[in-house]
Every structure is written in structure tokens, then in C-alpha cells.
């Protein structure tokens, strides 16, 4: 992650079955990860953008749902 450039990280692929994957990279370096629903939190969470140059932040809003992104083990071993 330290070598990643700012901006778009990957793309989300949603199948008719409802299964979702996040695709990171391209070609031989492509990594497919499963996207599943996360558990509910009982405390307030907010998404923000942090601007280190200006020492400021911009609130984007309250986080209502969570997702868990994990490597697709089936794809790795096939």
C-alpha cells in the first residue's frame, strides 16, 4: 500500500448472483478479492478526507454499513 499512487484503487465487480469482488491491479498483477457485508457497529463512525498539506479535513458523512474485503482464496489456488 505504501507504493500505491493516490486515487482509484480498484474496481468492484458484481455478479447476477449478488456475489461481489474487488479487482486490484491488471494483467498478471491482478488480484481478486471477495467483498462481503461487515458487522454492525454500536458507535458513531464518520468518513473524512484528510488534507495533510493544509492540515485540514472534510467530513464525507456517517458510515451506515461496512464491507469486508478479503483475498479470494479459491482464485489463488486454482
Tab-separated table of N, CA and C in Angstrom:
chain	number	residue	atom	x	y	z
A	1	UNK	N	0.807	-1.204	0.000
A	1	UNK	CA	0.000	0.000	0.000
A	1	UNK	C	0.848	1.265	0.000
A	2	UNK	N	2.027	1.184	0.569
A	2	UNK	CA	2.885	2.372	0.605
A	2	UNK	C	3.315	2.809	-0.784
A	3	UNK	N	3.334	1.870	-1.743
A	3	UNK	CA	3.767	2.183	-3.096
A	3	UNK	C	2.614	2.614	-4.001
A	4	UNK	N	1.391	2.519	-3.517
A	4	UNK	CA	0.228	2.871	-4.331
A	4	UNK	C	0.141	4.381	-4.514
A	5	UNK	N	-0.247	4.780	-5.704
A	5	UNK	CA	-0.451	6.199	-6.001
A	5	UNK	C	-1.831	6.619	-5.487
A	6	UNK	N	-1.999	7.904	-5.133
A	6	UNK	CA	-3.316	8.377	-4.704
A	6	UNK	C	-4.322	8.230	-5.838
A	7	UNK	N	-5.583	8.070	-5.485
A	7	UNK	CA	-6.639	7.986	-6.492
A	7	UNK	C	-7.353	6.660	-6.465
A	8	UNK	N	-7.792	6.207	-7.604
A	8	UNK	CA	-8.575	4.983	-7.726
A	8	UNK	C	-7.728	3.778	-7.355
A	9	UNK	N	-8.301	2.909	-6.525
A	9	UNK	CA	-7.549	1.747	-6.035
A	9	UNK	C	-7.869	0.476	-6.804
A	10	UNK	N	-9.108	0.296	-7.197
A	10	UNK	CA	-9.511	-0.915	-7.896
A	10	UNK	C	-10.908	-0.745	-8.457
A	11	UNK	N	-11.517	-1.853	-8.878
A	11	UNK	CA	-12.880	-1.775	-9.385
A	11	UNK	C	-13.708	-2.869	-8.719
A	12	UNK	N	-15.003	-2.613	-8.582
A	12	UNK	CA	-15.927	-3.568	-7.979
A	12	UNK	C	-16.666	-4.295	-9.094
A	13	UNK	N	-16.736	-5.603	-8.992
A	13	UNK	CA	-17.424	-6.436	-9.971
A	13	UNK	C	-18.563	-7.155	-9.238
A	14	UNK	N	-19.813	-6.926	-9.674
A	14	UNK	CA	-20.964	-7.540	-9.025
A	14	UNK	C	-21.614	-8.516	-10.002
A	15	UNK	N	-21.778	-9.757	-9.579
A	15	UNK	CA	-22.354	-10.812	-10.414
A	15	UNK	C	-23.866	-10.873	-10.221
A	16	UNK	N	-24.558	-11.493	-11.151
A	16	UNK	CA	-26.019	-11.641	-11.054
A	16	UNK	C	-26.424	-12.337	-9.765
A	17	UNK	N	-25.593	-13.229	-9.287
A	17	UNK	CA	-25.886	-13.969	-8.055
A	17	UNK	C	-25.848	-13.057	-6.827
A	18	UNK	N	-25.276	-11.861	-6.979
A	18	UNK	CA	-25.135	-10.942	-5.857
A	18	UNK	C	-23.749	-10.961	-5.248
A	19	UNK	N	-22.938	-11.938	-5.628
A	19	UNK	CA	-21.569	-12.011	-5.130
A	19	UNK	C	-20.769	-10.844	-5.702
A	20	UNK	N	-19.945	-10.224	-4.858
A	20	UNK	CA	-19.179	-9.048	-5.281
A	20	UNK	C	-17.689	-9.290	-5.079
A	21	UNK	N	-16.899	-8.767	-5.994
A	21	UNK	CA	-15.438	-8.864	-5.930
A	21	UNK	C	-14.824	-7.503	-6.172
A	22	UNK	N	-13.692	-7.243	-5.536
A	22	UNK	CA	-12.898	-6.053	-5.817
A	22	UNK	C	-11.679	-6.521	-6.595
A	23	UNK	N	-11.458	-5.933	-7.764
A	23	UNK	CA	-10.332	-6.282	-8.612
A	23	UNK	C	-9.289	-5.179	-8.475
A	24	UNK	N	-8.081	-5.560	-8.055
A	24	UNK	CA	-6.988	-4.608	-7.859
A	24	UNK	C	-5.867	-4.982	-8.814
A	25	UNK	N	-5.308	-4.000	-9.500
A	25	UNK	CA	-4.240	-4.257	-10.456
A	25	UNK	C	-4.809	-4.678	-11.796
A	26	UNK	N	-3.924	-5.098	-12.703
A	26	UNK	CA	-4.373	-5.550	-14.021
A	26	UNK	C	-3.368	-6.556	-14.576
A	27	UNK	N	-3.826	-7.338	-15.550
A	27	UNK	CA	-2.950	-8.321	-16.183
A	27	UNK	C	-2.486	-9.374	-15.209
A	28	UNK	N	-1.199	-9.688	-15.259
A	28	UNK	CA	-0.631	-10.711	-14.372
A	28	UNK	C	-0.625	-10.288	-12.912
A	29	UNK	N	-0.644	-8.974	-12.658
A	29	UNK	CA	-0.615	-8.463	-11.284
A	29	UNK	C	-2.014	-8.312	-10.688
A	30	UNK	N	-3.041	-8.738	-11.418
A	30	UNK	CA	-4.415	-8.581	-10.943
A	30	UNK	C	-4.683	-9.478	-9.748
A	31	UNK	N	-5.324	-8.908	-8.718
A	31	UNK	CA	-5.697	-9.643	-7.512
A	31	UNK	C	-7.205	-9.488	-7.339
A	32	UNK	N	-7.898	-10.621	-7.179
A	32	UNK	CA	-9.349	-10.600	-6.987
A	32	UNK	C	-9.644	-10.851	-5.521
A	33	UNK	N	-10.474	-9.985	-4.922
A	33	UNK	CA	-10.819	-10.105	-3.511
A	33	UNK	C	-12.328	-10.152	-3.343
A	34	UNK	N	-12.785	-10.976	-2.413
A	34	UNK	CA	-14.211	-11.076	-2.125
A	34	UNK	C	-14.661	-9.899	-1.281
A	35	UNK	N	-15.848	-9.381	-1.583
A	35	UNK	CA	-16.446	-8.295	-0.808
A	35	UNK	C	-17.693	-8.855	-0.135
A	36	UNK	N	-17.731	-8.818	1.193
A	36	UNK	CA	-18.886	-9.296	1.948
A	36	UNK	C	-19.333	-8.231	2.931
A	37	UNK	N	-20.545	-8.379	3.411
A	37	UNK	CA	-21.098	-7.410	4.358
A	37	UNK	C	-20.442	-7.572	5.722
A	38	UNK	N	-20.081	-6.450	6.328
A	38	UNK	CA	-19.462	-6.477	7.650
A	38	UNK	C	-20.501	-6.417	8.755
A	39	UNK	N	-20.049	-6.494	9.998
A	39	UNK	CA	-20.969	-6.448	11.128
A	39	UNK	C	-21.290	-5.007	11.500
A	40	UNK	N	-22.418	-4.838	12.148
A	40	UNK	CA	-22.843	-3.504	12.585
A	40	UNK	C	-22.015	-3.043	13.776
A	41	UNK	N	-21.739	-1.751	13.824
A	41	UNK	CA	-21.038	-1.168	14.966
A	41	UNK	C	-22.042	-0.421	15.829
A	42	UNK	N	-21.799	-0.388	17.115
A	42	UNK	CA	-22.723	0.287	18.027
A	42	UNK	C	-22.279	1.715	18.341
A	43	UNK	N	-21.223	2.188	17.688
A	43	UNK	CA	-20.750	3.541	17.949
A	43	UNK	C	-20.735	4.354	16.653
A	44	UNK	N	-20.715	5.660	16.779
A	44	UNK	CA	-20.749	6.580	15.649
A	44	UNK	C	-19.429	6.542	14.883
A	45	UNK	N	-19.519	6.439	13.559
A	45	UNK	CA	-18.339	6.492	12.702
A	45	UNK	C	-18.613	7.458	11.562
A	46	UNK	N	-17.593	8.185	11.159
A	46	UNK	CA	-17.731	9.156	10.084
A	46	UNK	C	-16.543	9.027	9.139
A	47	UNK	N	-16.817	9.105	7.831
A	47	UNK	CA	-15.748	9.080	6.831
A	47	UNK	C	-15.285	10.515	6.576
A	48	UNK	N	-13.964	10.695	6.460
A	48	UNK	CA	-13.407	12.025	6.210
A	48	UNK	C	-12.280	11.931	5.178
A	49	UNK	N	-12.025	13.048	4.530
A	49	UNK	CA	-10.855	13.182	3.665
A	49	UNK	C	-9.882	14.079	4.410
A	50	UNK	N	-8.637	13.628	4.531
A	50	UNK	CA	-7.629	14.402	5.261
A	50	UNK	C	-6.657	15.021	4.267
A	51	UNK	N	-6.487	16.329	4.361
A	51	UNK	CA	-5.535	17.059	3.519
A	51	UNK	C	-4.333	17.411	4.387
A	52	UNK	N	-3.263	16.633	4.246
A	52	UNK	CA	-2.077	16.835	5.078
A	52	UNK	C	-1.380	18.161	4.779
A	53	UNK	N	-1.435	18.616	3.513
A	53	UNK	CA	-0.776	19.869	3.142
A	53	UNK	C	-1.412	21.066	3.830
A	54	UNK	N	-2.736	21.056	3.958
A	54	UNK	CA	-3.455	22.181	4.563
A	54	UNK	C	-3.795	21.934	6.026
A	55	UNK	N	-3.406	20.772	6.556
A	55	UNK	CA	-3.736	20.389	7.934
A	55	UNK	C	-5.223	20.549	8.206
A	56	UNK	N	-6.034	19.996	7.294
A	56	UNK	CA	-7.482	20.097	7.452
A	56	UNK	C	-8.140	18.786	7.029
A	57	UNK	N	-9.420	18.681	7.311
A	57	UNK	CA	-10.177	17.505	6.889
A	57	UNK	C	-11.563	17.925	6.431
A	58	UNK	N	-12.171	17.093	5.599
A	58	UNK	CA	-13.505	17.345	5.068
A	58	UNK	C	-14.380	16.145	5.416
A	59	UNK	N	-15.416	16.350	6.252
A	59	UNK	CA	-16.298	15.225	6.583
A	59	UNK	C	-17.129	14.810	5.370
A	60	UNK	N	-17.214	13.499	5.116
A	60	UNK	CA	-17.999	12.986	3.999
A	60	UNK	C	-19.354	12.457	4.447
A	61	UNK	N	-19.497	12.173	5.714
A	61	UNK	CA	-20.777	11.696	6.233
A	61	UNK	C	-20.636	10.490	7.131
A	62	UNK	N	-21.761	10.118	7.714
A	62	UNK	CA	-21.800	8.992	8.639
A	62	UNK	C	-21.698	7.667	7.885
A	63	UNK	N	-20.967	6.733	8.456
A	63	UNK	CA	-20.853	5.393	7.875
A	63	UNK	C	-22.021	4.564	8.398
A	64	UNK	N	-22.826	4.035	7.475
A	64	UNK	CA	-24.015	3.289	7.863
A	64	UNK	C	-23.823	1.779	7.724
A	65	UNK	N	-23.047	1.346	6.742
A	65	UNK	CA	-22.801	-0.083	6.524
A	65	UNK	C	-21.314	-0.302	6.317
A	66	UNK	N	-20.867	-1.512	6.583
A	66	UNK	CA	-19.455	-1.863	6.438
A	66	UNK	C	-19.305	-3.025	5.469
A	67	UNK	N	-18.164	-3.089	4.824
A	67	UNK	CA	-17.832	-4.240	3.985
A	67	UNK	C	-16.489	-4.794	4.432
A	68	UNK	N	-16.311	-6.077	4.182
A	68	UNK	CA	-15.049	-6.744	4.472
A	68	UNK	C	-14.492	-7.225	3.136
A	69	UNK	N	-13.250	-6.878	2.851
A	69	UNK	CA	-12.599	-7.270	1.601
A	69	UNK	C	-11.458	-8.220	1.943
A	70	UNK	N	-11.546	-9.454	1.419
A	70	UNK	CA	-10.533	-10.470	1.705
A	70	UNK	C	-10.069	-11.110	0.396
A	71	UNK	N	-8.833	-11.552	0.327
A	71	UNK	CA	-8.354	-12.214	-0.886
A	71	UNK	C	-9.233	-13.423	-1.220
A	72	UNK	N	-9.490	-13.626	-2.496
A	72	UNK	CA	-10.285	-14.758	-2.961
A	72	UNK	C	-9.385	-15.996	-2.985
A	73	UNK	N	-9.422	-16.776	-1.926
A	73	UNK	CA	-8.548	-17.942	-1.766
A	73	UNK	C	-8.783	-18.966	-2.869
A	74	UNK	N	-10.042	-19.149	-3.299
A	74	UNK	CA	-10.353	-20.106	-4.367
A	74	UNK	C	-9.614	-19.738	-5.652
A	75	UNK	N	-9.556	-18.441	-5.972
A	75	UNK	CA	-8.878	-17.987	-7.175
A	75	UNK	C	-7.353	-18.155	-7.064
A	76	UNK	N	-6.835	-17.998	-5.861
A	76	UNK	CA	-5.390	-18.113	-5.645
A	76	UNK	C	-4.921	-19.549	-5.899
A	77	UNK	N	-5.711	-20.529	-5.436
A	77	UNK	CA	-5.292	-21.927	-5.528
A	77	UNK	C	-5.814	-22.672	-6.766
A	78	UNK	N	-6.484	-21.958	-7.681
A	78	UNK	CA	-6.995	-22.644	-8.875
A	78	UNK	C	-6.093	-22.436	-10.066
